[in-house]
Short mmCIF file of C-alpha atoms in Angstrom, two decimals:
data_model
loop_
_atom_site.label_atom_id
_atom_site.label_comp_id
_atom_site.label_asym_id
_atom_site.label_seq_id
_atom_site.Cartn_x
_atom_site.Cartn_y
_atom_site.Cartn_z
CA VAL W 1 0.00 0.00 0.00
CA ARG W 2 2.80 2.46 0.79
CA GLY W 3 4.95 1.85 -2.31
CA LEU W 4 8.04 1.04 -0.30
CA CYS W 5 11.48 0.39 -1.66
CA PRO W 6 13.08 -2.94 -0.71
CA LEU W 7 14.83 -3.05 2.66
CA LYS W 8 18.38 -1.76 2.44
CA GLN W 9 21.02 -3.86 4.14
CA ILE W 10 22.37 -1.98 7.17
CA LEU W 11 26.10 -2.51 7.65
CA HIS W 12 27.42 -2.03 11.17
CA GLN W 13 30.88 -1.24 12.39
CA LYS W 14 31.78 -3.34 15.41
CA GLU W 15 31.42 -0.51 17.91
CA ASP W 16 28.25 1.07 16.56
CA ASN W 17 25.66 1.01 19.36
CA THR W 18 22.99 2.97 17.48
CA LEU W 19 19.55 1.40 17.79
CA ILE W 20 17.99 0.07 14.59
CA PHE W 21 14.33 0.97 14.12
CA GLU W 22 11.87 -0.71 11.74
CA ALA W 23 8.11 -0.34 11.23
CA ARG W 24 7.55 -1.68 7.70
CA PHE W 25 5.41 -4.56 8.83
CA GLU W 26 1.69 -5.17 9.27
CA SER W 27 0.06 -2.45 11.43
CA GLY W 28 3.46 -0.79 11.99
CA ASN W 29 3.70 2.98 12.39
CA LEU W 30 6.85 5.07 12.70
CA GLN W 31 7.99 7.75 10.25
CA LYS W 32 11.43 8.86 11.36
CA VAL W 33 13.90 8.74 14.24
CA VAL W 34 16.60 11.22 15.24
CA LYS W 35 19.41 10.11 17.55
CA VAL W 36 19.78 12.99 20.02
CA ASN W 37 22.67 11.48 21.97
CA GLU W 38 24.03 8.04 22.82
CA PHE W 39 20.93 6.75 24.62
CA GLU W 40 18.26 9.26 23.57
CA TYR W 41 16.01 9.12 20.49
CA GLN W 42 13.36 11.47 19.12
CA LEU W 43 10.59 9.74 17.17
CA THR W 44 8.03 11.05 14.70
CA LEU W 45 4.92 9.02 13.86
CA ARG W 46 3.37 8.82 10.41
CA THR W 47 -0.03 10.52 10.21
CA ASP W 48 -2.98 8.51 8.89
CA LEU W 49 -2.51 8.09 5.14
CA TYR W 50 -3.74 11.10 3.11
CA THR W 51 -4.32 13.22 6.22
CA SER W 52 -2.11 15.48 8.32
CA ARG W 53 -3.62 14.24 11.58
CA HIS W 54 -4.51 11.32 13.84
CA THR W 55 -1.09 10.48 15.26
CA GLN W 56 -1.81 8.22 18.20
CA TRP W 57 -1.18 4.62 17.22
CA TYR W 58 2.48 3.55 17.21
CA TYR W 59 4.00 0.12 16.67
CA PHE W 60 7.66 -0.36 15.81
CA GLN W 61 10.64 -2.64 16.22
CA VAL W 62 13.95 -1.82 17.92
CA SER W 63 17.17 -3.85 17.79
CA ASN W 64 20.92 -3.56 18.51
CA MET W 65 20.36 -2.47 22.12
CA GLN W 66 22.58 -2.84 25.19
CA ALA W 67 20.95 -4.35 28.26
CA GLY W 68 20.67 -2.32 31.46
CA MET W 69 21.40 1.07 29.86
CA PRO W 70 18.86 3.90 30.45
CA TYR W 71 17.38 4.73 27.04
CA ARG W 72 15.01 7.66 26.57
CA PHE W 73 12.39 7.76 23.81
CA THR W 74 10.31 10.82 22.94
CA ILE W 75 7.49 10.77 20.37
CA VAL W 76 7.07 14.40 19.35
CA ASN W 77 3.98 14.71 17.12
CA PHE W 78 0.90 13.56 19.01
CA THR W 79 -2.12 15.75 18.20
CA ASN W 80 -4.44 14.97 21.15
CA ARG W 81 -4.37 17.54 23.94
CA ASN W 82 -5.44 15.00 26.53
CA SER W 83 -4.12 11.50 27.03
CA LEU W 84 -4.32 8.54 29.38
CA TYR W 85 -0.50 8.76 29.50
CA LYS W 86 -1.15 11.61 31.97
CA ARG W 87 -3.16 9.20 34.14
CA GLY W 88 -0.94 6.17 34.47
CA LEU W 89 -0.99 4.56 31.00
CA ARG W 90 2.41 3.12 29.99
CA PRO W 91 3.80 2.04 26.61
CA LEU W 92 3.83 -1.67 25.74
CA LEU W 93 7.01 -3.67 25.20
CA TYR W 94 7.51 -7.10 23.63
CA SER W 95 10.91 -8.79 23.88
CA GLU W 96 11.60 -11.71 21.52
CA ALA W 97 14.19 -13.10 23.96
CA ASP W 98 11.72 -13.00 26.89
CA ALA W 99 9.03 -14.59 24.73
CA LYS W 100 11.37 -17.44 23.80
CA LYS W 101 13.00 -18.01 27.20
CA HIS W 102 10.25 -17.14 29.69
CA LYS W 103 7.03 -17.23 27.62
CA VAL W 104 6.47 -13.55 28.46
CA GLY W 105 4.49 -11.56 25.87
CA TRP W 106 3.49 -7.90 25.74
CA ARG W 107 3.83 -5.98 29.00
CA ARG W 108 3.44 -2.39 30.14
CA THR W 109 6.78 -0.71 30.67
CA GLY W 110 8.64 2.58 31.02
CA ASN W 111 9.54 5.04 33.78
CA GLU W 112 9.50 8.84 34.04
CA ILE W 113 6.55 8.95 31.65
CA LYS W 114 5.38 12.44 30.70
CA TYR W 115 2.87 13.73 28.15
CA TYR W 116 3.19 17.45 27.48
CA LYS W 117 2.65 20.27 25.00
CA ASN W 118 5.80 20.91 22.96
CA SER W 119 6.97 23.87 20.91
CA ALA W 120 6.96 22.07 17.56
CA GLY W 121 3.65 23.63 16.46
CA GLN W 122 3.59 24.57 12.77
CA GLY W 123 0.87 25.76 10.41
CA GLY W 124 -1.57 26.22 13.26
CA HIS W 125 -1.04 22.64 14.53
CA GLN W 126 -0.21 22.17 18.19
CA TYR W 127 1.83 19.04 18.96
CA PHE W 128 2.30 17.03 22.14
CA SER W 129 5.16 14.80 23.23
CA LEU W 130 5.20 11.48 25.03
CA THR W 131 8.50 10.62 26.69
CA TRP W 132 9.64 7.59 28.69
CA THR W 133 12.84 5.90 29.86
CA LEU W 134 13.56 2.20 29.77
CA GLN W 135 16.26 -0.39 30.32
CA PHE W 136 16.09 -3.28 27.87
CA PRO W 137 16.24 -6.74 29.50
CA HIS W 138 18.70 -8.35 27.01
CA ASP W 139 21.66 -7.40 24.85
CA LEU W 140 21.08 -7.40 21.07
CA ASP W 141 17.46 -8.48 21.50
CA THR W 142 14.65 -7.63 19.05
CA CYS W 143 11.92 -5.66 20.84
CA TYR W 144 8.66 -3.98 19.86
CA PHE W 145 6.86 -0.96 21.27
CA ALA W 146 3.12 -0.35 20.82
CA HIS W 147 0.37 2.01 22.00
CA CYS W 148 -2.04 -0.84 22.71
CA TYR W 149 -1.86 -4.65 22.33
CA PRO W 150 -1.59 -5.19 18.55
CA TYR W 151 -4.27 -7.20 16.76
CA THR W 152 -3.59 -7.43 13.03
CA TYR W 153 -5.70 -8.45 10.06
CA SER W 154 -3.58 -11.63 9.89
CA ASN W 155 -4.49 -12.40 13.53
CA LEU W 156 -8.16 -12.20 12.56
CA GLN W 157 -7.68 -14.42 9.51
CA GLU W 158 -5.87 -17.10 11.55
CA TYR W 159 -8.70 -17.01 14.10
CA LEU W 160 -11.37 -17.42 11.41
CA VAL W 161 -9.48 -20.28 9.73
CA ALA W 162 -9.39 -22.10 13.08
CA ILE W 163 -13.18 -21.70 13.43
CA SER W 164 -13.84 -22.95 9.91
CA LYS W 165 -11.69 -26.05 10.53
CA ASP W 166 -13.36 -26.84 13.86
CA PRO W 167 -15.90 -29.64 13.26
CA VAL W 168 -18.23 -28.39 16.05
CA LYS W 169 -17.97 -24.58 15.78
CA SER W 170 -18.34 -24.61 12.00
CA THR W 171 -21.84 -26.11 12.35
CA PHE W 172 -23.22 -22.99 14.06
CA CYS W 173 -20.79 -20.29 12.88
CA LYS W 174 -20.90 -19.54 9.16
CA ILE W 175 -18.20 -17.22 7.78
CA HIS W 176 -19.03 -15.23 4.64
CA ILE W 177 -17.51 -12.42 2.60
CA LEU W 178 -19.45 -9.20 3.25
CA CYS W 179 -17.45 -7.23 0.65
CA HIS W 180 -13.89 -6.29 -0.35
CA SER W 181 -12.17 -3.16 0.94
CA LEU W 182 -10.62 -0.52 -1.33
CA ALA W 183 -7.29 -2.36 -1.24
CA GLY W 184 -9.02 -5.66 -2.01
CA ASN W 185 -8.99 -7.13 1.50
CA ILE W 186 -11.93 -9.28 2.55
CA VAL W 187 -14.38 -7.82 5.07
CA TYR W 188 -15.89 -10.84 6.84
CA VAL W 189 -19.35 -11.33 8.29
CA LEU W 190 -20.15 -14.19 10.68
CA THR W 191 -23.60 -15.67 11.27
CA ILE W 192 -23.77 -17.48 14.61
CA THR W 193 -26.85 -19.45 15.69
CA ASN W 194 -27.68 -23.07 16.50
CA PRO W 195 -29.27 -24.94 13.59
CA PRO W 196 -33.04 -24.61 14.18
CA GLU W 197 -35.34 -27.60 14.38
CA SER W 198 -37.34 -27.84 11.16
CA GLY W 199 -39.82 -25.01 10.80
CA LYS W 200 -38.48 -23.13 13.81
CA GLY W 201 -35.87 -20.40 14.12
CA THR W 202 -37.62 -17.65 12.19
CA GLU W 203 -38.83 -16.11 15.46
CA ARG W 204 -35.26 -15.72 16.75
CA LYS W 205 -34.30 -12.08 17.16
CA ALA W 206 -31.01 -10.76 15.78
CA VAL W 207 -28.05 -9.27 17.62
CA ILE W 208 -25.59 -7.31 15.46
CA LEU W 209 -22.01 -6.63 16.56
CA THR W 210 -19.27 -4.75 14.69
CA ALA W 211 -15.70 -3.77 15.65
CA ARG W 212 -12.49 -2.09 14.58
CA VAL W 213 -13.81 0.75 12.49
CA HIS W 214 -10.92 2.77 14.01
CA PRO W 215 -7.68 0.84 13.37
CA GLY W 216 -5.72 2.18 16.37
CA GLU W 217 -8.39 0.99 18.82
CA THR W 218 -7.04 -2.55 18.94
CA ASN W 219 -8.82 -3.22 22.25
CA SER W 220 -12.06 -3.41 20.23
CA SER W 221 -10.66 -6.47 18.42
CA TRP W 222 -9.65 -8.10 21.71
CA ILE W 223 -13.16 -7.55 23.10
CA MET W 224 -14.63 -8.98 19.90
CA LYS W 225 -12.34 -12.01 20.25
CA GLY W 226 -13.50 -12.44 23.85
CA PHE W 227 -17.12 -12.31 22.73
CA LEU W 228 -16.50 -14.87 19.95
CA ASP W 229 -14.58 -17.21 22.27
CA TYR W 230 -17.58 -17.09 24.60
CA ILE W 231 -20.44 -17.39 22.12
CA LEU W 232 -18.69 -20.24 20.24
CA GLY W 233 -17.97 -22.08 23.51
CA ASP W 234 -19.88 -25.03 24.93
CA SER W 235 -21.18 -23.43 28.14
CA GLY W 236 -24.90 -23.68 28.86
CA ALA W 237 -25.26 -19.91 28.59
CA ALA W 238 -23.62 -19.85 25.12
CA GLN W 239 -25.90 -22.71 23.98
CA LEU W 240 -28.95 -20.81 25.23
CA LEU W 241 -27.89 -17.61 23.47
CA ARG W 242 -27.34 -19.48 20.19
CA ASP W 243 -30.77 -21.10 20.58
CA SER W 244 -32.43 -17.75 21.25
CA PHE W 245 -30.70 -15.34 18.85
CA VAL W 246 -29.08 -15.02 15.44
CA PHE W 247 -25.77 -13.15 15.86
CA LYS W 248 -24.46 -11.18 12.89
CA VAL W 249 -20.85 -10.16 13.48
CA VAL W 250 -18.50 -7.95 11.41
CA PRO W 251 -15.21 -8.33 13.33
CA MET W 252 -13.07 -5.84 11.35
CA LEU W 253 -14.75 -2.98 9.49
CA ASN W 254 -11.53 -1.25 8.40
CA PRO W 255 -8.91 -3.87 7.43
CA ASP W 256 -6.99 -1.45 5.18
CA GLY W 257 -6.48 1.03 8.01
CA VAL W 258 -5.42 -1.80 10.32
CA ILE W 259 -2.86 -3.15 7.83
CA VAL W 260 -1.16 0.21 7.14
CA GLY W 261 -1.06 1.21 10.82
CA ASN W 262 -3.54 4.11 10.70
CA HIS W 263 -5.08 5.30 13.93
CA ARG W 264 -8.52 6.47 12.83
CA CYS W 265 -9.06 6.53 9.07
CA SER W 266 -9.52 4.33 6.03
CA LEU W 267 -7.46 4.56 2.82
CA THR W 268 -9.60 7.53 1.74
CA GLY W 269 -8.35 9.46 4.79
CA GLN W 270 -11.90 9.42 6.17
CA ASP W 271 -13.32 8.41 9.55
CA LEU W 272 -15.63 5.55 8.52
CA ASN W 273 -17.68 5.92 11.70
CA ARG W 274 -19.06 9.18 10.32
CA LYS W 275 -20.13 7.65 6.99
CA TYR W 276 -23.17 5.52 7.86
CA ARG W 277 -25.52 8.01 6.16
CA SER W 278 -23.40 8.07 3.00
CA ASN W 279 -24.26 6.27 -0.23
CA GLY W 280 -20.57 6.00 -1.10
CA LYS W 281 -20.58 2.30 -1.93
CA LYS W 282 -17.29 2.74 -3.85
CA CYS W 283 -15.48 4.86 -1.24
CA TYR W 284 -16.77 3.18 1.94
CA PRO W 285 -17.69 -0.38 0.92
CA SER W 286 -17.56 -1.96 4.39
CA ILE W 287 -19.93 0.69 5.81
CA TRP W 288 -22.32 0.57 2.86
CA TYR W 289 -22.52 -3.23 2.90
CA THR W 290 -22.87 -3.41 6.70
CA ARG W 291 -25.79 -0.98 6.66
CA ASN W 292 -27.43 -2.92 3.81
CA MET W 293 -26.91 -6.23 5.58
CA ILE W 294 -28.61 -4.79 8.69
CA LYS W 295 -31.55 -3.50 6.61
CA ARG W 296 -31.93 -6.98 5.13
CA VAL W 297 -31.86 -8.60 8.59
CA MET W 298 -34.47 -6.10 9.83
CA GLY W 299 -36.73 -7.23 6.97
CA GLU W 300 -36.44 -10.86 8.11
CA ARG W 301 -36.62 -10.59 11.92
CA ASP W 302 -36.60 -8.21 14.90
CA VAL W 303 -33.21 -6.79 15.78
CA PHE W 304 -32.89 -6.90 19.56
CA LEU W 305 -29.57 -5.08 19.84
CA TYR W 306 -26.84 -3.41 17.75
CA CYS W 307 -23.44 -2.65 19.24
CA ASP W 308 -20.28 -1.19 17.66
CA ILE W 309 -17.12 -1.81 19.73
CA HIS W 310 -14.49 0.90 20.19
CA GLY W 311 -11.51 1.88 22.33
CA HIS W 312 -11.46 5.22 24.19
CA ASN W 313 -8.26 7.26 24.36
CA VAL W 314 -9.10 9.68 27.17
CA LYS W 315 -11.62 8.10 29.55
CA LYS W 316 -11.00 5.14 31.85
CA ASN W 317 -13.26 2.08 32.30
CA VAL W 318 -15.61 0.17 30.00
CA PHE W 319 -18.92 1.94 29.26
CA MET W 320 -21.57 2.51 26.59
CA TYR W 321 -23.08 5.31 24.57
CA GLY W 322 -26.77 4.79 23.80
CA CYS W 323 -29.54 6.77 22.13
CA GLU W 324 -32.46 8.30 23.96
CA ARG W 325 -35.43 10.28 22.69
CA LYS W 326 -36.32 13.36 24.69
CA GLN W 327 -39.70 11.75 25.32
CA GLN W 328 -38.93 8.08 25.78
CA ALA W 329 -41.54 5.88 24.04
CA LYS W 330 -43.65 3.71 26.32
CA ALA W 331 -43.77 -0.10 26.11
CA PRO W 332 -43.21 -2.35 24.20
CA TYR W 333 -39.86 -0.55 23.77
CA MET W 334 -37.15 -1.39 26.26
CA HIS W 335 -35.57 1.69 27.77
CA PRO W 336 -32.05 2.10 26.27
CA ARG W 337 -30.51 2.42 29.76
CA VAL W 338 -31.61 -1.07 30.79
CA PHE W 339 -29.01 -3.11 28.92
CA PRO W 340 -25.97 -1.09 30.15
CA LEU W 341 -27.42 -1.18 33.68
CA LEU W 342 -27.67 -5.00 33.50
CA LEU W 343 -24.04 -5.13 32.33
CA SER W 344 -22.91 -3.01 35.27
CA LYS W 345 -24.83 -5.26 37.69
CA SER W 346 -23.39 -8.49 36.25
CA CYS W 347 -19.78 -7.27 36.15
CA PRO W 348 -19.42 -4.21 38.42
CA ASP W 349 -15.61 -4.55 38.48
CA LYS W 350 -15.42 -4.25 34.67
CA PHE W 351 -18.30 -2.05 33.51
CA SER W 352 -19.06 1.51 34.66
CA PHE W 353 -22.67 2.67 34.35
CA THR W 354 -21.80 6.17 35.61
CA ASP W 355 -19.57 6.69 32.53
CA CYS W 356 -22.42 5.81 30.12
CA ARG W 357 -24.06 8.60 28.09
CA PHE W 358 -27.36 8.59 26.20
CA ARG W 359 -27.59 11.98 24.52
CA VAL W 360 -27.48 12.07 20.74
CA ARG W 361 -25.10 14.85 19.73
CA LYS W 362 -25.20 16.56 16.35
CA SER W 363 -21.56 15.60 15.68
CA LYS W 364 -22.46 11.91 16.02
CA GLU W 365 -25.31 11.88 13.48
CA GLY W 366 -23.28 9.82 10.97
CA THR W 367 -22.14 7.14 13.43
CA GLY W 368 -23.31 3.53 13.29
CA ARG W 369 -25.05 3.84 16.65
CA VAL W 370 -27.19 6.85 15.70
CA VAL W 371 -27.97 5.73 12.14
CA MET W 372 -29.08 2.24 13.29
CA TRP W 373 -31.21 3.83 16.02
CA LYS W 374 -32.91 6.08 13.44
CA MET W 375 -33.46 2.99 11.25
CA GLY W 376 -35.50 1.59 14.14
CA ILE W 377 -33.14 -0.39 16.39
CA ASN W 378 -34.04 0.85 19.86
CA ASN W 379 -31.09 -0.79 21.66
CA SER W 380 -28.31 0.76 19.59
CA TYR W 381 -24.96 1.23 21.32
CA THR W 382 -21.29 2.05 21.09
CA LEU W 383 -19.23 0.04 23.57
CA GLU W 384 -16.11 1.94 24.69
CA ALA W 385 -13.15 0.39 26.50
CA SER W 386 -10.23 2.29 27.99
#
């Protein structure tokens, strides 16, 4: 997608201790690095393709390090004024040596973490820096840094292949192609329900779940994976849910953005979660086809609930945004606050009802949640996770 030249071979003199950086891999994002002094590096992230904004997601590789030395990294072109890095969030580190020797994967790391306004503003843009220090655990290791636990398009494909090969799961989880993205990647849709006894099943209501419209919000993919692990499991509750509902699941709405390491946009440089009112079938295929699929489902059966899963960059906790009319309709409609309230009762340590909001703002008119609500789905939500 980025028209890259082949990797150049880097030749090292024996005594050269300069770190080697690389981000030309799936979901990687790093634009340039300046070595400030022996153990200090200044990093610039690539903006979302065809925009000058949305620098938040980072994911890059570092090698040629010395163990136990205090390195300092500073990313200098964040655009968000506020950040969870001010409230205890730490960068993620993955060490290949630790993974091999000790079976340790990604872990939060870094000391002396600061997020602050810098003086690099240009053309009316104000930039913010994130800085942290770190001692690498091993000499000449290969390590990775990331903003949030990576979940790539390849991870999703491996997961779906495993489902399709599973003799039990494949009987009640059908994987289909919803459409192809602009770059030709498959956007998948899953239909999950137990095979009905003959003549039954048409009265089952539908539940529609989508995720990863914003590529940098990888936590939405991990939540989706958790949901799929659960609903495809053999617990009594999962069986009952599959007997009672038809689940329609689009696990990755923006595969192109995920692959190139964007934070918010698709290959058109647009935020797809503002395009649900658009008829741009060519520009926003995954959104157009998702909306059409939902219309088709609504013609066949009642849709009990729609939920689009996101990650939040400023607020803590897990919570929901719903849609409420000023005058809430009386029965038979369920009040939109009921479902989030039930969630907070069943897992009070995970879900925060006090962080939920139900007002429909003008700026959110083009989002999946609001458009599906206006199409007639009363329980229409965005699930946000810190």
